Amino acid sequence: MALFDDLTKKAAKLTEEAIDNTQKFAGNAKIKLKIKNLESDRDDIYRELGQYYYEMIKDENSINEDIAELRQKIHDFDAEIKELQLQVQNDD
């Protein structure tokens, strides 16, 4: 009977450890998901801030060279997007 009790205790301990590990894993997964969600929310704000700033400077000529270059890249992307949208519309 002692052997059975010993096996039962070991099985209970292993089960408890497995549950603890599962809870740790689930907890870590939950934290990682929360981090990803927060990063995504932060990135949305970065985009919103960038768009706001771009709207403020898009017509200004008195900005530094680096900003002017970035602004020109945005204009170029916009022009290419419009061109591609027209191609899609003409194909439909």
Backbone as XML, in Angstrom:
<?xml version="1.0"?>
<chain id="A" units="angstrom">
  <residue number="1" name="MET">
    <atom name="N" x="0.824" y="-1.191" z="0.000"/>
    <atom name="CA" x="0.000" y="0.000" z="0.000"/>
    <atom name="C" x="0.868" y="1.254" z="0.000"/>
  </residue>
  <residue number="2" name="ALA">
    <atom name="N" x="2.054" y="1.175" z="0.634"/>
    <atom name="CA" x="2.973" y="2.312" z="0.675"/>
    <atom name="C" x="3.446" y="2.661" z="-0.733"/>
  </residue>
  <residue number="3" name="LEU">
    <atom name="N" x="3.671" y="1.636" z="-1.549"/>
    <atom name="CA" x="4.100" y="1.867" z="-2.927"/>
    <atom name="C" x="3.027" y="2.624" z="-3.698"/>
  </residue>
  <residue number="4" name="PHE">
    <atom name="N" x="1.768" y="2.242" z="-3.514"/>
    <atom name="CA" x="0.654" y="2.906" z="-4.181"/>
    <atom name="C" x="0.551" y="4.359" z="-3.716"/>
  </residue>
  <residue number="5" name="ASP">
    <atom name="N" x="0.680" y="4.611" z="-2.413"/>
    <atom name="CA" x="0.630" y="5.974" z="-1.874"/>
    <atom name="C" x="1.774" y="6.808" z="-2.440"/>
  </residue>
  <residue number="6" name="ASP">
    <atom name="N" x="2.957" y="6.211" z="-2.521"/>
    <atom name="CA" x="4.126" y="6.906" z="-3.050"/>
    <atom name="C" x="3.906" y="7.271" z="-4.522"/>
  </residue>
  <residue number="7" name="LEU">
    <atom name="N" x="3.378" y="6.332" z="-5.300"/>
    <atom name="CA" x="3.095" y="6.598" z="-6.714"/>
    <atom name="C" x="2.024" y="7.676" z="-6.870"/>
  </residue>
  <residue number="8" name="THR">
    <atom name="N" x="1.032" y="7.622" z="-6.016"/>
    <atom name="CA" x="-0.039" y="8.614" z="-6.059"/>
    <atom name="C" x="0.503" y="10.006" z="-5.761"/>
  </residue>
  <residue number="9" name="LYS">
    <atom name="N" x="1.366" y="10.096" z="-4.740"/>
    <atom name="CA" x="1.961" y="11.391" z="-4.396"/>
    <atom name="C" x="2.824" y="11.919" z="-5.543"/>
  </residue>
  <residue number="10" name="LYS">
    <atom name="N" x="3.612" y="11.040" z="-6.158"/>
    <atom name="CA" x="4.463" y="11.460" z="-7.276"/>
    <atom name="C" x="3.611" y="11.917" z="-8.462"/>
  </residue>
  <residue number="11" name="ALA">
    <atom name="N" x="2.551" y="11.189" z="-8.733"/>
    <atom name="CA" x="1.657" y="11.554" z="-9.836"/>
    <atom name="C" x="0.992" y="12.899" z="-9.555"/>
  </residue>
  <residue number="12" name="ALA">
    <atom name="N" x="0.582" y="13.097" z="-8.309"/>
    <atom name="CA" x="-0.044" y="14.368" z="-7.928"/>
    <atom name="C" x="0.952" y="15.516" z="-8.074"/>
  </residue>
  <residue number="13" name="LYS">
    <atom name="N" x="2.200" y="15.269" z="-7.684"/>
    <atom name="CA" x="3.228" y="16.308" z="-7.780"/>
    <atom name="C" x="3.509" y="16.638" z="-9.249"/>
  </residue>
  <residue number="14" name="LEU">
    <atom name="N" x="3.608" y="15.616" z="-10.084"/>
    <atom name="CA" x="3.835" y="15.836" z="-11.511"/>
    <atom name="C" x="2.673" y="16.594" z="-12.140"/>
  </residue>
  <residue number="15" name="THR">
    <atom name="N" x="1.475" y="16.231" z="-11.741"/>
    <atom name="CA" x="0.285" y="16.920" z="-12.258"/>
    <atom name="C" x="0.296" y="18.380" z="-11.831"/>
  </residue>
  <residue number="16" name="GLU">
    <atom name="N" x="0.634" y="18.626" z="-10.576"/>
    <atom name="CA" x="0.694" y="19.984" z="-10.059"/>
    <atom name="C" x="1.753" y="20.795" z="-10.807"/>
  </residue>
  <residue number="17" name="GLU">
    <atom name="N" x="2.906" y="20.194" z="-11.057"/>
    <atom name="CA" x="3.960" y="20.888" z="-11.799"/>
    <atom name="C" x="3.521" y="21.179" z="-13.231"/>
  </residue>
  <residue number="18" name="ALA">
    <atom name="N" x="2.836" y="20.226" z="-13.831"/>
    <atom name="CA" x="2.337" y="20.425" z="-15.195"/>
    <atom name="C" x="1.325" y="21.566" z="-15.229"/>
  </residue>
  <residue number="19" name="ILE">
    <atom name="N" x="0.459" y="21.610" z="-14.235"/>
    <atom name="CA" x="-0.530" y="22.691" z="-14.162"/>
    <atom name="C" x="0.169" y="24.024" z="-13.965"/>
  </residue>
  <residue number="20" name="ASP">
    <atom name="N" x="1.157" y="24.069" z="-13.068"/>
    <atom name="CA" x="1.910" y="25.302" z="-12.846"/>
    <atom name="C" x="2.593" y="25.772" z="-14.129"/>
  </residue>
  <residue number="21" name="ASN">
    <atom name="N" x="3.214" y="24.826" z="-14.846"/>
    <atom name="CA" x="3.890" y="25.186" z="-16.098"/>
    <atom name="C" x="2.902" y="25.674" z="-17.145"/>
  </residue>
  <residue number="22" name="THR">
    <atom name="N" x="1.743" y="25.032" z="-17.209"/>
    <atom name="CA" x="0.712" y="25.450" z="-18.155"/>
    <atom name="C" x="0.222" y="26.850" z="-17.818"/>
  </residue>
  <residue number="23" name="GLN">
    <atom name="N" x="0.030" y="27.119" z="-16.532"/>
    <atom name="CA" x="-0.421" y="28.445" z="-16.116"/>
    <atom name="C" x="0.638" y="29.500" z="-16.420"/>
  </residue>
  <residue number="24" name="LYS">
    <atom name="N" x="1.919" y="29.165" z="-16.205"/>
    <atom name="CA" x="2.997" y="30.098" z="-16.538"/>
    <atom name="C" x="3.002" y="30.382" z="-18.031"/>
  </residue>
  <residue number="25" name="PHE">
    <atom name="N" x="2.891" y="29.303" z="-18.829"/>
    <atom name="CA" x="2.885" y="29.455" z="-20.275"/>
    <atom name="C" x="1.705" y="30.318" z="-20.722"/>
  </residue>
  <residue number="26" name="ALA">
    <atom name="N" x="0.529" y="30.017" z="-20.177"/>
    <atom name="CA" x="-0.669" y="30.787" z="-20.533"/>
    <atom name="C" x="-0.511" y="32.239" z="-20.097"/>
  </residue>
  <residue number="27" name="GLY">
    <atom name="N" x="0.048" y="32.431" z="-18.913"/>
    <atom name="CA" x="0.266" y="33.793" z="-18.423"/>
    <atom name="C" x="1.242" y="34.545" z="-19.305"/>
  </residue>
  <residue number="28" name="ASN">
    <atom name="N" x="2.330" y="33.870" z="-19.700"/>
    <atom name="CA" x="3.306" y="34.508" z="-20.582"/>
    <atom name="C" x="2.705" y="34.802" z="-21.948"/>
  </residue>
  <residue number="29" name="ALA">
    <atom name="N" x="1.913" y="33.885" z="-22.459"/>
    <atom name="CA" x="1.262" y="34.104" z="-23.759"/>
    <atom name="C" x="0.318" y="35.298" z="-23.676"/>
  </residue>
  <residue number="30" name="LYS">
    <atom name="N" x="-0.390" y="35.403" z="-22.576"/>
    <atom name="CA" x="-1.318" y="36.515" z="-22.380"/>
    <atom name="C" x="-0.556" y="37.841" z="-22.316"/>
  </residue>
  <residue number="31" name="ILE">
    <atom name="N" x="0.575" y="37.834" z="-21.627"/>
    <atom name="CA" x="1.399" y="39.044" z="-21.524"/>
    <atom name="C" x="1.972" y="39.412" z="-22.885"/>
  </residue>
  <residue number="32" name="LYS">
    <atom name="N" x="2.453" y="38.412" z="-23.631"/>
    <atom name="CA" x="3.000" y="38.677" z="-24.967"/>
    <atom name="C" x="1.935" y="39.242" z="-25.893"/>
  </residue>
  <residue number="33" name="LEU">
    <atom name="N" x="0.714" y="38.719" z="-25.805"/>
    <atom name="CA" x="-0.382" y="39.236" z="-26.616"/>
    <atom name="C" x="-0.687" y="40.683" z="-26.232"/>
  </residue>
  <residue number="34" name="LYS">
    <atom name="N" x="-0.693" y="40.959" z="-24.951"/>
    <atom name="CA" x="-0.934" y="42.328" z="-24.470"/>
    <atom name="C" x="0.142" y="43.268" z="-25.003"/>
  </residue>
  <residue number="35" name="ILE">
    <atom name="N" x="1.406" y="42.814" z="-24.984"/>
    <atom name="CA" x="2.509" y="43.626" z="-25.508"/>
    <atom name="C" x="2.288" y="43.919" z="-26.988"/>
  </residue>
  <residue number="36" name="LYS">
    <atom name="N" x="1.931" y="42.891" z="-27.765"/>
    <atom name="CA" x="1.686" y="43.086" z="-29.204"/>
    <atom name="C" x="0.545" y="44.071" z="-29.444"/>
  </residue>
  <residue number="37" name="ASN">
    <atom name="N" x="-0.520" y="43.958" z="-28.639"/>
    <atom name="CA" x="-1.646" y="44.880" z="-28.782"/>
    <atom name="C" x="-1.229" y="46.306" z="-28.451"/>
  </residue>
  <residue number="38" name="LEU">
    <atom name="N" x="-0.444" y="46.471" z="-27.400"/>
    <atom name="CA" x="0.023" y="47.804" z="-27.028"/>
    <atom name="C" x="0.951" y="48.370" z="-28.105"/>
  </residue>
  <residue number="39" name="GLU">
    <atom name="N" x="1.828" y="47.527" z="-28.654"/>
    <atom name="CA" x="2.713" y="47.979" z="-29.727"/>
    <atom name="C" x="1.904" y="48.404" z="-30.950"/>
  </residue>
  <residue number="40" name="SER">
    <atom name="N" x="0.878" y="47.649" z="-31.261"/>
    <atom name="CA" x="0.022" y="47.984" z="-32.395"/>
    <atom name="C" x="-0.707" y="49.304" z="-32.156"/>
  </residue>
  <residue number="41" name="ASP">
    <atom name="N" x="-1.224" y="49.484" z="-30.947"/>
    <atom name="CA" x="-1.892" y="50.744" z="-30.602"/>
    <atom name="C" x="-0.912" y="51.911" z="-30.685"/>
  </residue>
  <residue number="42" name="ARG">
    <atom name="N" x="0.313" y="51.695" z="-30.193"/>
    <atom name="CA" x="1.343" y="52.737" z="-30.252"/>
    <atom name="C" x="1.670" y="53.072" z="-31.704"/>
  </residue>
  <residue number="43" name="ASP">
    <atom name="N" x="1.794" y="52.049" z="-32.545"/>
    <atom name="CA" x="2.106" y="52.274" z="-33.953"/>
    <atom name="C" x="0.994" y="53.046" z="-34.655"/>
  </residue>
  <residue number="44" name="ASP">
    <atom name="N" x="-0.251" y="52.790" z="-34.262"/>
    <atom name="CA" x="-1.376" y="53.557" z="-34.817"/>
    <atom name="C" x="-1.228" y="55.036" z="-34.481"/>
  </residue>
  <residue number="45" name="ILE">
    <atom name="N" x="-0.818" y="55.321" z="-33.252"/>
    <atom name="CA" x="-0.622" y="56.713" z="-32.839"/>
    <atom name="C" x="0.544" y="57.331" z="-33.594"/>
  </residue>
  <residue number="46" name="TYR">
    <atom name="N" x="1.635" y="56.570" z="-33.776"/>
    <atom name="CA" x="2.755" y="57.067" z="-34.573"/>
    <atom name="C" x="2.288" y="57.450" z="-35.984"/>
  </residue>
  <residue number="47" name="ARG">
    <atom name="N" x="1.495" y="56.576" z="-36.598"/>
    <atom name="CA" x="1.002" y="56.868" z="-37.942"/>
    <atom name="C" x="0.115" y="58.112" z="-37.937"/>
  </residue>
  <residue number="48" name="GLU">
    <atom name="N" x="-0.753" y="58.197" z="-36.946"/>
    <atom name="CA" x="-1.645" y="59.347" z="-36.851"/>
    <atom name="C" x="-0.852" y="60.635" z="-36.652"/>
  </residue>
  <residue number="49" name="LEU">
    <atom name="N" x="0.154" y="60.578" z="-35.789"/>
    <atom name="CA" x="1.004" y="61.744" z="-35.545"/>
    <atom name="C" x="1.769" y="62.122" z="-36.810"/>
  </residue>
  <residue number="50" name="GLY">
    <atom name="N" x="2.306" y="61.112" z="-37.492"/>
    <atom name="CA" x="3.030" y="61.373" z="-38.729"/>
    <atom name="C" x="2.141" y="61.983" z="-39.793"/>
  </residue>
  <residue number="51" name="GLN">
    <atom name="N" x="0.930" y="61.476" z="-39.904"/>
    <atom name="CA" x="-0.003" y="62.018" z="-40.884"/>
    <atom name="C" x="-0.364" y="63.459" z="-40.527"/>
  </residue>
  <residue number="52" name="TYR">
    <atom name="N" x="-0.585" y="63.720" z="-39.251"/>
    <atom name="CA" x="-0.906" y="65.077" z="-38.807"/>
    <atom name="C" x="0.246" y="66.026" z="-39.149"/>
  </residue>
  <residue number="53" name="TYR">
    <atom name="N" x="1.464" y="65.595" z="-38.824"/>
    <atom name="CA" x="2.638" y="66.427" z="-39.100"/>
    <atom name="C" x="2.794" y="66.636" z="-40.602"/>
  </residue>
  <residue number="54" name="TYR">
    <atom name="N" x="2.590" y="65.589" z="-41.363"/>
    <atom name="CA" x="2.697" y="65.706" z="-42.817"/>
    <atom name="C" x="1.692" y="66.734" z="-43.346"/>
  </residue>
  <residue number="55" name="GLU">
    <atom name="N" x="0.463" y="66.680" z="-42.852"/>
    <atom name="CA" x="-0.550" y="67.648" z="-43.295"/>
    <atom name="C" x="-0.119" y="69.074" z="-42.969"/>
  </residue>
  <residue number="56" name="MET">
    <atom name="N" x="0.580" y="69.249" z="-41.864"/>
    <atom name="CA" x="1.042" y="70.584" z="-41.475"/>
    <atom name="C" x="2.140" y="71.095" z="-42.405"/>
  </residue>
  <residue number="57" name="ILE">
    <atom name="N" x="2.978" y="70.203" z="-42.924"/>
    <atom name="CA" x="4.143" y="70.652" z="-43.687"/>
    <atom name="C" x="4.045" y="70.403" z="-45.186"/>
  </residue>
  <residue number="58" name="LYS">
    <atom name="N" x="2.978" y="69.790" z="-45.652"/>
    <atom name="CA" x="2.965" y="69.344" z="-47.046"/>
    <atom name="C" x="3.068" y="70.490" z="-48.049"/>
  </residue>
  <residue number="59" name="ASP">
    <atom name="N" x="2.630" y="71.652" z="-47.692"/>
    <atom name="CA" x="2.687" y="72.778" z="-48.633"/>
    <atom name="C" x="3.744" y="73.808" z="-48.264"/>
  </residue>
  <residue number="60" name="GLU">
    <atom name="N" x="4.498" y="73.563" z="-47.214"/>
    <atom name="CA" x="5.512" y="74.530" z="-46.794"/>
    <atom name="C" x="6.791" y="74.351" z="-47.594"/>
  </residue>
  <residue number="61" name="ASN">
    <atom name="N" x="7.413" y="75.462" z="-47.920"/>
    <atom name="CA" x="8.693" y="75.420" z="-48.623"/>
    <atom name="C" x="9.853" y="75.706" z="-47.682"/>
  </residue>
  <residue number="62" name="SER">
    <atom name="N" x="9.560" y="76.100" z="-46.461"/>
    <atom name="CA" x="10.615" y="76.500" z="-45.527"/>
    <atom name="C" x="10.915" y="75.402" z="-44.511"/>
  </residue>
  <residue number="63" name="ILE">
    <atom name="N" x="11.035" y="74.169" z="-44.992"/>
    <atom name="CA" x="11.365" y="73.064" z="-44.103"/>
    <atom name="C" x="12.754" y="72.557" z="-44.447"/>
  </residue>
  <residue number="64" name="ASN">
    <atom name="N" x="13.337" y="71.817" z="-43.527"/>
    <atom name="CA" x="14.700" y="71.364" z="-43.787"/>
    <atom name="C" x="14.743" y="70.335" z="-44.909"/>
  </residue>
  <residue number="65" name="GLU">
    <atom name="N" x="15.934" y="70.086" z="-45.401"/>
    <atom name="CA" x="16.139" y="69.229" z="-46.573"/>
    <atom name="C" x="15.655" y="67.801" z="-46.356"/>
  </residue>
  <residue number="66" name="ASP">
    <atom name="N" x="15.902" y="67.233" z="-45.163"/>
    <atom name="CA" x="15.479" y="65.860" z="-44.882"/>
    <atom name="C" x="13.963" y="65.718" z="-44.939"/>
  </residue>
  <residue number="67" name="ILE">
    <atom name="N" x="13.277" y="66.682" z="-44.351"/>
    <atom name="CA" x="11.811" y="66.651" z="-44.349"/>
    <atom name="C" x="11.291" y="66.849" z="-45.769"/>
  </residue>
  <residue number="68" name="ALA">
    <atom name="N" x="11.917" y="67.736" z="-46.512"/>
    <atom name="CA" x="11.500" y="67.971" z="-47.898"/>
    <atom name="C" x="11.639" y="66.696" z="-48.720"/>
  </residue>
  <residue number="69" name="GLU">
    <atom name="N" x="12.715" y="65.942" z="-48.488"/>
    <atom name="CA" x="12.920" y="64.685" z="-49.207"/>
    <atom name="C" x="11.845" y="63.661" z="-48.856"/>
  </residue>
  <residue number="70" name="LEU">
    <atom name="N" x="11.523" y="63.549" z="-47.575"/>
    <atom name="CA" x="10.464" y="62.624" z="-47.153"/>
    <atom name="C" x="9.118" y="63.036" z="-47.728"/>
  </residue>
  <residue number="71" name="ARG">
    <atom name="N" x="8.872" y="64.343" z="-47.713"/>
    <atom name="CA" x="7.614" y="64.845" z="-48.276"/>
    <atom name="C" x="7.526" y="64.494" z="-49.753"/>
  </residue>
  <residue number="72" name="GLN">
    <atom name="N" x="8.628" y="64.647" z="-50.489"/>
    <atom name="CA" x="8.634" y="64.328" z="-51.913"/>
    <atom name="C" x="8.370" y="62.843" z="-52.146"/>
  </residue>
  <residue number="73" name="LYS">
    <atom name="N" x="8.938" y="61.986" z="-51.291"/>
    <atom name="CA" x="8.696" y="60.546" z="-51.413"/>
    <atom name="C" x="7.212" y="60.236" z="-51.243"/>
  </residue>
  <residue number="74" name="ILE">
    <atom name="N" x="6.576" y="60.903" z="-50.295"/>
    <atom name="CA" x="5.136" y="60.696" z="-50.084"/>
    <atom name="C" x="4.361" y="61.134" z="-51.321"/>
  </residue>
  <residue number="75" name="HIS">
    <atom name="N" x="4.718" y="62.290" z="-51.874"/>
    <atom name="CA" x="4.052" y="62.756" z="-53.096"/>
    <atom name="C" x="4.240" y="61.749" z="-54.225"/>
  </residue>
  <residue number="76" name="ASP">
    <atom name="N" x="5.455" y="61.211" z="-54.348"/>
    <atom name="CA" x="5.729" y="60.218" z="-55.397"/>
    <atom name="C" x="4.888" y="58.954" z="-55.198"/>
  </residue>
  <residue number="77" name="PHE">
    <atom name="N" x="4.810" y="58.474" z="-53.957"/>
    <atom name="CA" x="3.972" y="57.302" z="-53.669"/>
    <atom name="C" x="2.515" y="57.584" z="-54.005"/>
  </residue>
  <residue number="78" name="ASP">
    <atom name="N" x="2.041" y="58.769" z="-53.601"/>
    <atom name="CA" x="0.646" y="59.130" z="-53.890"/>
    <atom name="C" x="0.376" y="59.128" z="-55.394"/>
  </residue>
  <residue number="79" name="ALA">
    <atom name="N" x="1.311" y="59.670" z="-56.153"/>
    <atom name="CA" x="1.139" y="59.725" z="-57.607"/>
    <atom name="C" x="1.111" y="58.317" z="-58.200"/>
  </residue>
  <residue number="80" name="GLU">
    <atom name="N" x="2.002" y="57.451" z="-57.735"/>
    <atom name="CA" x="2.032" y="56.078" z="-58.239"/>
    <atom name="C" x="0.761" y="55.319" z="-57.860"/>
  </residue>
  <residue number="81" name="ILE">
    <atom name="N" x="0.283" y="55.538" z="-56.637"/>
    <atom name="CA" x="-0.956" y="54.890" z="-56.188"/>
    <atom name="C" x="-2.123" y="55.324" z="-57.065"/>
  </residue>
  <residue number="82" name="LYS">
    <atom name="N" x="-2.223" y="56.627" z="-57.326"/>
    <atom name="CA" x="-3.313" y="57.123" z="-58.179"/>
    <atom name="C" x="-3.242" y="56.525" z="-59.580"/>
  </residue>
  <residue number="83" name="GLU">
    <atom name="N" x="-2.026" y="56.427" z="-60.103"/>
    <atom name="CA" x="-1.836" y="55.846" z="-61.434"/>
    <atom name="C" x="-2.289" y="54.388" z="-61.460"/>
  </residue>
  <residue number="84" name="LEU">
    <atom name="N" x="-1.918" y="53.625" z="-60.451"/>
    <atom name="CA" x="-2.314" y="52.217" z="-60.376"/>
    <atom name="C" x="-3.820" y="52.072" z="-60.180"/>
  </residue>
  <residue number="85" name="GLN">
    <atom name="N" x="-4.405" y="52.977" z="-59.386"/>
    <atom name="CA" x="-5.855" y="52.928" z="-59.193"/>
    <atom name="C" x="-6.582" y="53.190" z="-60.509"/>
  </residue>
  <residue number="86" name="LEU">
    <atom name="N" x="-6.048" y="54.107" z="-61.315"/>
    <atom name="CA" x="-6.650" y="54.368" z="-62.624"/>
    <atom name="C" x="-6.536" y="53.163" z="-63.537"/>
  </residue>
  <residue number="87" name="GLN">
    <atom name="N" x="-5.402" y="52.460" z="-63.482"/>
    <atom name="CA" x="-5.238" y="51.242" z="-64.286"/>
    <atom name="C" x="-6.279" y="50.204" z="-63.896"/>
  </residue>
  <residue number="88" name="VAL">
    <atom name="N" x="-6.501" y="50.040" z="-62.588"/>
    <atom name="CA" x="-7.484" y="49.054" z="-62.108"/>
    <atom name="C" x="-8.881" y="49.460" z="-62.564"/>
  </residue>
  <residue number="89" name="GLN">
    <atom name="N" x="-9.198" y="50.752" z="-62.466"/>
    <atom name="CA" x="-10.514" y="51.221" z="-62.879"/>
    <atom name="C" x="-10.726" y="51.017" z="-64.381"/>
  </residue>
  <residue number="90" name="ASN">
    <atom name="N" x="-9.682" y="51.263" z="-65.150"/>
    <atom name="CA" x="-9.789" y="51.108" z="-66.620"/>
    <atom name="C" x="-9.915" y="49.641" z="-67.015"/>
  </residue>
  <residue number="91" name="ASP">
    <atom name="N" x="-9.333" y="48.749" z="-66.222"/>
    <atom name="CA" x="-9.433" y="47.315" z="-66.516"/>
    <atom name="C" x="-10.805" y="46.744" z="-66.149"/>
  </residue>
  <residue number="92" name="ASP">
    <atom name="N" x="-11.496" y="47.409" z="-65.238"/>
    <atom name="CA" x="-12.827" y="46.914" z="-64.818"/>
    <atom name="C" x="-13.851" y="47.303" z="-65.789"/>
  </residue>
</chain>
